[in-house]
Coordinates of C-alpha atoms in Angstrom, one line a residue:
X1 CA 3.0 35.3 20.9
X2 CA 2.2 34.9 24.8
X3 CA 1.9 31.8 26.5
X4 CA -0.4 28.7 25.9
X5 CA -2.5 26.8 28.5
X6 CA -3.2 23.3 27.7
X7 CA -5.5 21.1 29.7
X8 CA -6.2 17.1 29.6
X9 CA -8.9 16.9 26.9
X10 CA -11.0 14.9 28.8
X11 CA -11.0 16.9 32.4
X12 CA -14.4 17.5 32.7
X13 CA -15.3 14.0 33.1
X14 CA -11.5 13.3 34.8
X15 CA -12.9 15.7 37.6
X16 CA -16.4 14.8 38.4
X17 CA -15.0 11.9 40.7
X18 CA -13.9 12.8 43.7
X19 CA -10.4 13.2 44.0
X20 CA -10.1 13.2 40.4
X21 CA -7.0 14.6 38.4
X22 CA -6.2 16.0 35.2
X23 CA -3.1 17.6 34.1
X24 CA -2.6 21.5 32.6
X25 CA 0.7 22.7 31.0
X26 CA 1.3 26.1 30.0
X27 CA 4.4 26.7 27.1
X28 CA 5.8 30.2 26.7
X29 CA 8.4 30.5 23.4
X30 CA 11.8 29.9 24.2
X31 CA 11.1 28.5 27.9
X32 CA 10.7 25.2 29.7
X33 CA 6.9 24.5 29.8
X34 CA 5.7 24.7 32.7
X35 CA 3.3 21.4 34.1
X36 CA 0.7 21.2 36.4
X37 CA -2.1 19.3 37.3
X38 CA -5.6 20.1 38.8
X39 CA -7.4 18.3 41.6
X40 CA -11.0 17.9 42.9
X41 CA -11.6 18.3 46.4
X42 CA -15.2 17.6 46.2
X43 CA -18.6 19.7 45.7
X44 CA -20.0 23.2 46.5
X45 CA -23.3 23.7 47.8
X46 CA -24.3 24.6 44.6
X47 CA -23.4 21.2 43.2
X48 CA -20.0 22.9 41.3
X49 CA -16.9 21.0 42.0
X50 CA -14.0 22.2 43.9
X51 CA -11.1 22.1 41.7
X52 CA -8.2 23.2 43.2
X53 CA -4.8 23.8 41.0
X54 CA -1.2 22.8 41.7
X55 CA 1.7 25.7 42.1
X56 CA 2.1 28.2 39.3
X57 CA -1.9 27.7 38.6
X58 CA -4.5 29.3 39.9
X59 CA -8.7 28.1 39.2
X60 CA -11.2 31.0 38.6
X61 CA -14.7 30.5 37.9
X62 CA -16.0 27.1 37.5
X63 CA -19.1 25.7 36.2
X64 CA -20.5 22.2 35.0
X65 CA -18.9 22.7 32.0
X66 CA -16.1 25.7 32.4
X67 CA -13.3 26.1 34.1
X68 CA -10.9 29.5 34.1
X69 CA -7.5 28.6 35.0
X70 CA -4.5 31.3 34.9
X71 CA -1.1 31.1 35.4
X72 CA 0.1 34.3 36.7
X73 CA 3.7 34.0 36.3
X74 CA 3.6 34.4 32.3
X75 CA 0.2 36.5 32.5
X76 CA -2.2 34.0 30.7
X77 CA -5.9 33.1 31.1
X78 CA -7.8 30.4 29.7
X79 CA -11.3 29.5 30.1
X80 CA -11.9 25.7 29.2
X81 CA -15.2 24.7 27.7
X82 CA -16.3 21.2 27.6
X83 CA -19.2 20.5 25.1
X84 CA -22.8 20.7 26.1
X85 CA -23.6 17.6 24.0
X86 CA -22.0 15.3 21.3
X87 CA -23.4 13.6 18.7
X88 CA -21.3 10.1 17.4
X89 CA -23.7 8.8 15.2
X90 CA -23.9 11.2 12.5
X91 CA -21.0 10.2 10.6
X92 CA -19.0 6.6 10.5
X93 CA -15.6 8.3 9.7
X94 CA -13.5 11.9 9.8
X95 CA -16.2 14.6 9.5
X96 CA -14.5 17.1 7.1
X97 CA -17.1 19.8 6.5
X98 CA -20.4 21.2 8.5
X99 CA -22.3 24.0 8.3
X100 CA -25.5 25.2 10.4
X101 CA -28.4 26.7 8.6
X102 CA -29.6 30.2 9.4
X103 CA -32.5 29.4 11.5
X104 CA -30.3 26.9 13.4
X105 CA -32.4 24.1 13.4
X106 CA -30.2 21.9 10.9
X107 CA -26.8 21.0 10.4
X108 CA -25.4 19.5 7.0
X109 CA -22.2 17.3 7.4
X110 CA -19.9 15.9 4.8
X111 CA -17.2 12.4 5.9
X112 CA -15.0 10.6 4.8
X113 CA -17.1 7.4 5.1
X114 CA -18.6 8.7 1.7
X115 CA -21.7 10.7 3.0
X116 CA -23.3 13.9 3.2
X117 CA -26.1 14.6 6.0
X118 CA -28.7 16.9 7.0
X119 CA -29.4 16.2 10.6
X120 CA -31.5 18.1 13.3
X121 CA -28.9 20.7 15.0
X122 CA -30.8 20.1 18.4
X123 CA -30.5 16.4 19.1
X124 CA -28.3 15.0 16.1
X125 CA -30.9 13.2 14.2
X126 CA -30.7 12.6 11.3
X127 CA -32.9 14.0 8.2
X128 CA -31.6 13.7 4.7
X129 CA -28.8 11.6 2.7
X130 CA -27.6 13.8 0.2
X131 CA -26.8 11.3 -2.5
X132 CA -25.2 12.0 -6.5
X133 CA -21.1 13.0 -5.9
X134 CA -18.4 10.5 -6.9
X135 CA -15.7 10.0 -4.5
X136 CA -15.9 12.2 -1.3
X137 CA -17.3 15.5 -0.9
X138 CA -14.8 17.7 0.9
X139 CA -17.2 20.8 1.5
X140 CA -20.8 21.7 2.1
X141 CA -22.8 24.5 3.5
X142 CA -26.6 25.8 3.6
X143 CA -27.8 29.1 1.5
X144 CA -29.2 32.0 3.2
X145 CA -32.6 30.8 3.6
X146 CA -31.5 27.2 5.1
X147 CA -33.3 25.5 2.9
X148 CA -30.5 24.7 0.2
X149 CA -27.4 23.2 0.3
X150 CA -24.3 23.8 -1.9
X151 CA -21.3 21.1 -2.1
X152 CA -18.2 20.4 -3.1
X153 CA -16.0 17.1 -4.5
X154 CA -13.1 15.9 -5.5
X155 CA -15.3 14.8 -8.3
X156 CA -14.4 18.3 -9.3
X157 CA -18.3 19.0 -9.2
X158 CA -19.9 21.6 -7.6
X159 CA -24.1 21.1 -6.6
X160 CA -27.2 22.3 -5.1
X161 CA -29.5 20.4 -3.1
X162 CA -32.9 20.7 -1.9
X163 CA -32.7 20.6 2.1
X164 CA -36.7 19.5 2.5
X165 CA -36.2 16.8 -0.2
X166 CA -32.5 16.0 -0.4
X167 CA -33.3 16.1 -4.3
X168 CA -29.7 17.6 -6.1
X169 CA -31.3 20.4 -8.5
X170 CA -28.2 22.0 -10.0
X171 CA -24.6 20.6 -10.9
X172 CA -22.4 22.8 -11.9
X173 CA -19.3 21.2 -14.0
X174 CA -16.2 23.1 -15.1
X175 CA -13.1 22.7 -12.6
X176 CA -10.7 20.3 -13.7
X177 CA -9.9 19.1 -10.0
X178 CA -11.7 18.6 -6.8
X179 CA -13.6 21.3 -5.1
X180 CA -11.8 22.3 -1.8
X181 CA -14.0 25.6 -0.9
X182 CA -16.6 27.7 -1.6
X183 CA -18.4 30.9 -1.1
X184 CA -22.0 32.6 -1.6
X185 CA -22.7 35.8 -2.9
X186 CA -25.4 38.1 -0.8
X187 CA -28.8 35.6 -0.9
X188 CA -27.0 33.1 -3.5
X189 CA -28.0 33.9 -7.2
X190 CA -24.6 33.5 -8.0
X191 CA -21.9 31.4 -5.9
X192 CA -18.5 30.5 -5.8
X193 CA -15.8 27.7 -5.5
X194 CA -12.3 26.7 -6.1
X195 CA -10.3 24.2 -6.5
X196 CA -7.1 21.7 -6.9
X197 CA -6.9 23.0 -10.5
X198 CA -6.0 26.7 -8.9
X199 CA -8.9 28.6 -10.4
X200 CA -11.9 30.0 -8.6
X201 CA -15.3 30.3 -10.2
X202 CA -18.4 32.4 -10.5
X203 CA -21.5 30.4 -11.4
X204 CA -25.0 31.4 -11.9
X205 CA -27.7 29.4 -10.2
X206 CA -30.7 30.2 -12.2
X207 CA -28.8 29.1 -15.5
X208 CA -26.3 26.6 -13.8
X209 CA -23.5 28.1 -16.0
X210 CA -20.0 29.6 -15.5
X211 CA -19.8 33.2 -15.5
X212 CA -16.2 33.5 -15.5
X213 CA -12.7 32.3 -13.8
X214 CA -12.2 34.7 -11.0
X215 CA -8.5 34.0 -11.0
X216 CA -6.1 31.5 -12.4
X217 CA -3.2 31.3 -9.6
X218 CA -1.5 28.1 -11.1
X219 CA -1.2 26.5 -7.1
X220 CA -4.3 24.6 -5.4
X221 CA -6.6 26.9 -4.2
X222 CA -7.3 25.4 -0.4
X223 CA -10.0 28.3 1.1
X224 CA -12.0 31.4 -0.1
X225 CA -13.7 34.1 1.1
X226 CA -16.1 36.8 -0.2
X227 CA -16.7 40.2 1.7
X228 CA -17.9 43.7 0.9
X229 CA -14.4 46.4 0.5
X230 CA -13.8 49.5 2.3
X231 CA -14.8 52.0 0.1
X232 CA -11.1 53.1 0.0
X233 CA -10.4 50.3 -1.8
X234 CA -9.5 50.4 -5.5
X235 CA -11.1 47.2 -6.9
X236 CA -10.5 47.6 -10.4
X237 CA -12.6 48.0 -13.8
X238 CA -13.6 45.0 -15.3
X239 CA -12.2 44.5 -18.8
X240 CA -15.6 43.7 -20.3
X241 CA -19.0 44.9 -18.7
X242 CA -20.1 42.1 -16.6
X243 CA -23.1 39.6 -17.7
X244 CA -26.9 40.6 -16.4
X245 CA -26.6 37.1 -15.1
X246 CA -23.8 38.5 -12.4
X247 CA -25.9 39.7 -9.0
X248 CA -24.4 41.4 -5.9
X249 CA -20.4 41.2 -7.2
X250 CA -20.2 44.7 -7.4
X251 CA -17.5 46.5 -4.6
X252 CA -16.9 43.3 -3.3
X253 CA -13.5 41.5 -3.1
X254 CA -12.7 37.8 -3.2
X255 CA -9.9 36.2 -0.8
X256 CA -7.6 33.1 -2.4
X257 CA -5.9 30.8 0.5
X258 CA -3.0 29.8 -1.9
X259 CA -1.2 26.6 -1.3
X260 CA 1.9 28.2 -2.7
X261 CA 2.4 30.4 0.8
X262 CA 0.2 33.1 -1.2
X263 CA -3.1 35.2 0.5
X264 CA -4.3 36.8 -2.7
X265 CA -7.1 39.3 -2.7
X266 CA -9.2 40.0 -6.3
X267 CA -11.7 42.0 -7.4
X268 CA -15.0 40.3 -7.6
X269 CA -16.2 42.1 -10.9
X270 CA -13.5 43.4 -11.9
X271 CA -11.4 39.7 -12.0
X272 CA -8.4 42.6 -11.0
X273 CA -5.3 41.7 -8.7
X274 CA -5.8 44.2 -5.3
X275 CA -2.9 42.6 -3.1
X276 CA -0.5 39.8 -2.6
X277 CA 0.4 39.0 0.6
X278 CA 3.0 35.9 1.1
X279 CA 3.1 34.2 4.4
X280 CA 5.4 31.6 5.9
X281 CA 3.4 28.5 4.8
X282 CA 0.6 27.1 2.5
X283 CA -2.8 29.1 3.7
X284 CA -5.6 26.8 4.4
X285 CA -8.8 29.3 4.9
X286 CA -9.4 32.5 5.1
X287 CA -12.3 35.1 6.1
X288 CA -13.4 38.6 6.9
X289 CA -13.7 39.8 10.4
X290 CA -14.5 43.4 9.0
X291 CA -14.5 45.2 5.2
X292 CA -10.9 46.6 6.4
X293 CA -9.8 43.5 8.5
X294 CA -9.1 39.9 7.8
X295 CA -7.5 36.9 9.1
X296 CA -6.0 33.9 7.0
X297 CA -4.3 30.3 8.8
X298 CA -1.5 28.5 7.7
X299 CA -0.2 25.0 7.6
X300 CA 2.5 26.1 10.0
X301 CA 0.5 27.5 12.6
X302 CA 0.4 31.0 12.3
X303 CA -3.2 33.6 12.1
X304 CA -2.3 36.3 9.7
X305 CA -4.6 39.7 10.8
X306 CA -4.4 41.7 7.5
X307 CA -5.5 45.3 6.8
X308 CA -6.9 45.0 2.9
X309 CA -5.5 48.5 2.5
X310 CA -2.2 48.1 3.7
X311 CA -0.9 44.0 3.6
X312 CA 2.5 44.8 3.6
X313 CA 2.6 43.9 7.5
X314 CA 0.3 42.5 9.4
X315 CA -1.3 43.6 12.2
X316 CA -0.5 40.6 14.0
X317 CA -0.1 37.3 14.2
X318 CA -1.3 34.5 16.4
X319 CA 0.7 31.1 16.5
X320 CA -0.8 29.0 19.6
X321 CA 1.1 25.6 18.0
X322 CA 2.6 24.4 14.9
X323 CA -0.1 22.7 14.1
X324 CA -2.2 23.7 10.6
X325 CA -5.2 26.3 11.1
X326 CA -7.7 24.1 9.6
X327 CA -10.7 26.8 9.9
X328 CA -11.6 30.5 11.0
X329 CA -14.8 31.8 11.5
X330 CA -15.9 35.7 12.9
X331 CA -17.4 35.7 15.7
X332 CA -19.3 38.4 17.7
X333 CA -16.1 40.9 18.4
X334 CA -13.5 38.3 17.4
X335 CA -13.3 34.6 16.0
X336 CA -13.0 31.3 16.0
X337 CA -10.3 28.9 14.9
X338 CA -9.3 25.1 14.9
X339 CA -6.3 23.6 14.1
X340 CA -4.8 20.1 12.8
X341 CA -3.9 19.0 17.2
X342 CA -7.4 19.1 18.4
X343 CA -7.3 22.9 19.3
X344 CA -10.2 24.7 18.8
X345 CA -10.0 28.4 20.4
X346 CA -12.2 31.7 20.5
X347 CA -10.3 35.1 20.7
X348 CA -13.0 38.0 21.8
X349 CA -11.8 41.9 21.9
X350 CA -13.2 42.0 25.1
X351 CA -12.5 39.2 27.2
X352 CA -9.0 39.1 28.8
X353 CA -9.1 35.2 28.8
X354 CA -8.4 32.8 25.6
X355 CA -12.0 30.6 25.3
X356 CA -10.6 27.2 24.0
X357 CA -13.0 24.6 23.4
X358 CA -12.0 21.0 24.8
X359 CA -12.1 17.4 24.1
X360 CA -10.7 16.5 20.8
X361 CA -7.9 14.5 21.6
X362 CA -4.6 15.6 19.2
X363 CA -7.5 14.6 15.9
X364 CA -8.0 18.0 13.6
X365 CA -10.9 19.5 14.3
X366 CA -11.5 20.4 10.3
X367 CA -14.4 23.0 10.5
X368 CA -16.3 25.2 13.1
X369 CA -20.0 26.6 12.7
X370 CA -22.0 28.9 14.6
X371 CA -25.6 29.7 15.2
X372 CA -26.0 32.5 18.0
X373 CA -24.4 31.1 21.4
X374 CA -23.9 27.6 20.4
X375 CA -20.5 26.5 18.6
X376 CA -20.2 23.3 16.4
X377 CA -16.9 21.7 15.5
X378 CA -16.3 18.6 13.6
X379 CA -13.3 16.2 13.8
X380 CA -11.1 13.6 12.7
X381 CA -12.4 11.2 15.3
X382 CA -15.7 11.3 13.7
X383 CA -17.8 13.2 16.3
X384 CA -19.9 16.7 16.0
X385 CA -19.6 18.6 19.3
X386 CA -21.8 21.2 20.4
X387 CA -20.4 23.8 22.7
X388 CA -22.8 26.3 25.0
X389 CA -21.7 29.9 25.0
X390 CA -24.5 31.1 27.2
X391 CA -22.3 32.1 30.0
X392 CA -20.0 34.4 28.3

């Protein structure tokens, strides 16, 4: 893997005084890192500070809220990102989980302080309490429309809730340990989860029922994924023809982060094994950047970029720390990932330059969302920042 730039977490507000410093590193594997530091010299006419970099760094573009630093000697370029806004008073404690709905005008946020919001995306306020789990709720996210919500506990209960009303409407009960992921099918008649218990589940909305344990792996299940195959594929024949009640699983294949080092890939309808892949740790999430091409993070670092047609190497693999890849998310020609030190990161096909997104300070940022040009994370430290792609 090439070099990594660091920067202090908090530089943009380190260098709007005058005279201000921050520090930047930059680690290649198997050599002495490399430190720096960078130092404003005081303001354009445009109002844009003048940051100039010690030796081995060199400052590209910067903005109110960007600045592209390289170090030319290993051939690295990072642009650092400072959020546009942050919003502390969502959430008391570690924010674990948050999605953004569809029309990007709400967020939902689970925490460790007990609670599950729904709060305007825009300014942070908040809407709804989503009351009814026991214990906390380790994963939530909005339907299609936006107007729903599905979550997951370590009550080992899976539910829907009403997003205008906050009212729980379905509860779906069958795991025998907590809910750690889950995963809707096309517009959400039927959904998925799985679990400490190492199962992952179909259910059917209309009927809150289980239609059927997608696989059994006998390890914790930490992160699925569901995505339409490459027609190449062979998925399998179901053993039995599949209920009426099952919509939208056909040609589609389900992705299992194992905690036992395992990324398996099944059959949606047809419950079949398609590949095993094991990697050099526990795998946390997973997702699909394509029907061919998918990524999965471990708990040692590492971004496994899978063809489903061929896993028996991968295509590569990105390791930026050794620090666990908490989430991944595809993004426009790449995607996004955050990890258990505070790194949060965007890789894009097209850009020659890493996009890492700043000021969590070494506390996991736990889960990304997106909604067009703006990036969410939530972290450990309890805040939701919201990041402002615009100037890509």
């Amino acid at each position: 893997m090439a070099a990594t730039l660091r920067i202090q977490s908090d530089w943009s507000q380190a260098l709007r005084r005058d005279e201000g410093e921050a520090w930047l590193s930059c680690r290649s594997p198997g050599k002495p890192t490399l430190y720096g530091s960078l130092t404003r010299r005081g303001l354009s006419t445009e109002g844009v500070p003048d940051i100039a970099a010690s030796e081995g760094f060199v400052v590209g573009e910067v903005t109110k809220k960007s600045i592209l630093i390289s170090c030319p000697h290993e051939n690295v370029s990072t642009k650092f990102l400072a959020p546009y806004t942050t919003f502390c008073r969502i959430h008391q404690k570690s924010i674990t989980c948050l999605d953004i709905s569809s029309g990007g005008g709400l967020g939902v946020s689970t925490s460790t302080d007990g609670t599950m919001k729904i709060w305007q995306a825009a300014n942070g306020e908040i809407r709804r309490l989503l009351e009814g789990h026991v214990y906390d709720v380790n994963c939530c996210r909005f339907f299609p429309s936006g107007l729903v919500v599905l979550s997951g506990g370590m009550d080992a209960q899976l539910k829907i809730w009403s997003a205008e009303d906050a009212s729980c409407v379905v509860t779906f009960k069958g795991h025998k340990g907590g809910i750690l992921d889950t995963a809707i099918v096309d517009r959400g008649r039927n959904v998925l989860s799985c679990s400490r218990d190492g199962t992952a589940r179909l259910w059917d909305c209309g009927k809150s029922a289980c239609l059927g344990v997608i696989a059994d792996c006998g390890s914790p299940v930490n992160g699925i994924a569901v995505g339409t195959a490459d027609d190449s594929l062979n998925l399998g024949t179901p053993e039995k023809a599949p209920s009426e009640r099952e919509i939208g699983t056909e040609g589609k294949i389900l992705l299992l982060a194992r905690e036992d080092k395992k990324l398996q890939g099944v059959g949606l309808q047809s419950r079949q094994p398609v590949f095993l892949f094991v990697g050099s740790d526990a795998f946390n999430c997973c997702t699909f950047l394509s029907s061919t091409y998918i990524l999965a993070g471990t708990q040692d670092g590492n971004i496994y970029q899978l063809d489903v047609r061929n896993t028996n190497t991968p295509i590569q693999v990105i390791h930026r720390s050794g620090a666990p890849v908490l989430s991944l998310l595809p993004y426009r020609d790449g995607f996004i990932a955050s990890q258990g030190d505070g790194t949060c990161f965007i890789v894009q096909q097209d850009l020659d330059y890493v996009l890492d997104l700043t000021e969590a300070d070494c506390d996991p940022v736990y889960k990304v969302a997106s909604w067009e040009k703006q990036i969410y994370t939530c972290c450990r430290d309890g805040i939701v920042r919201r990041y402002q792609l615009s100037d890509l």
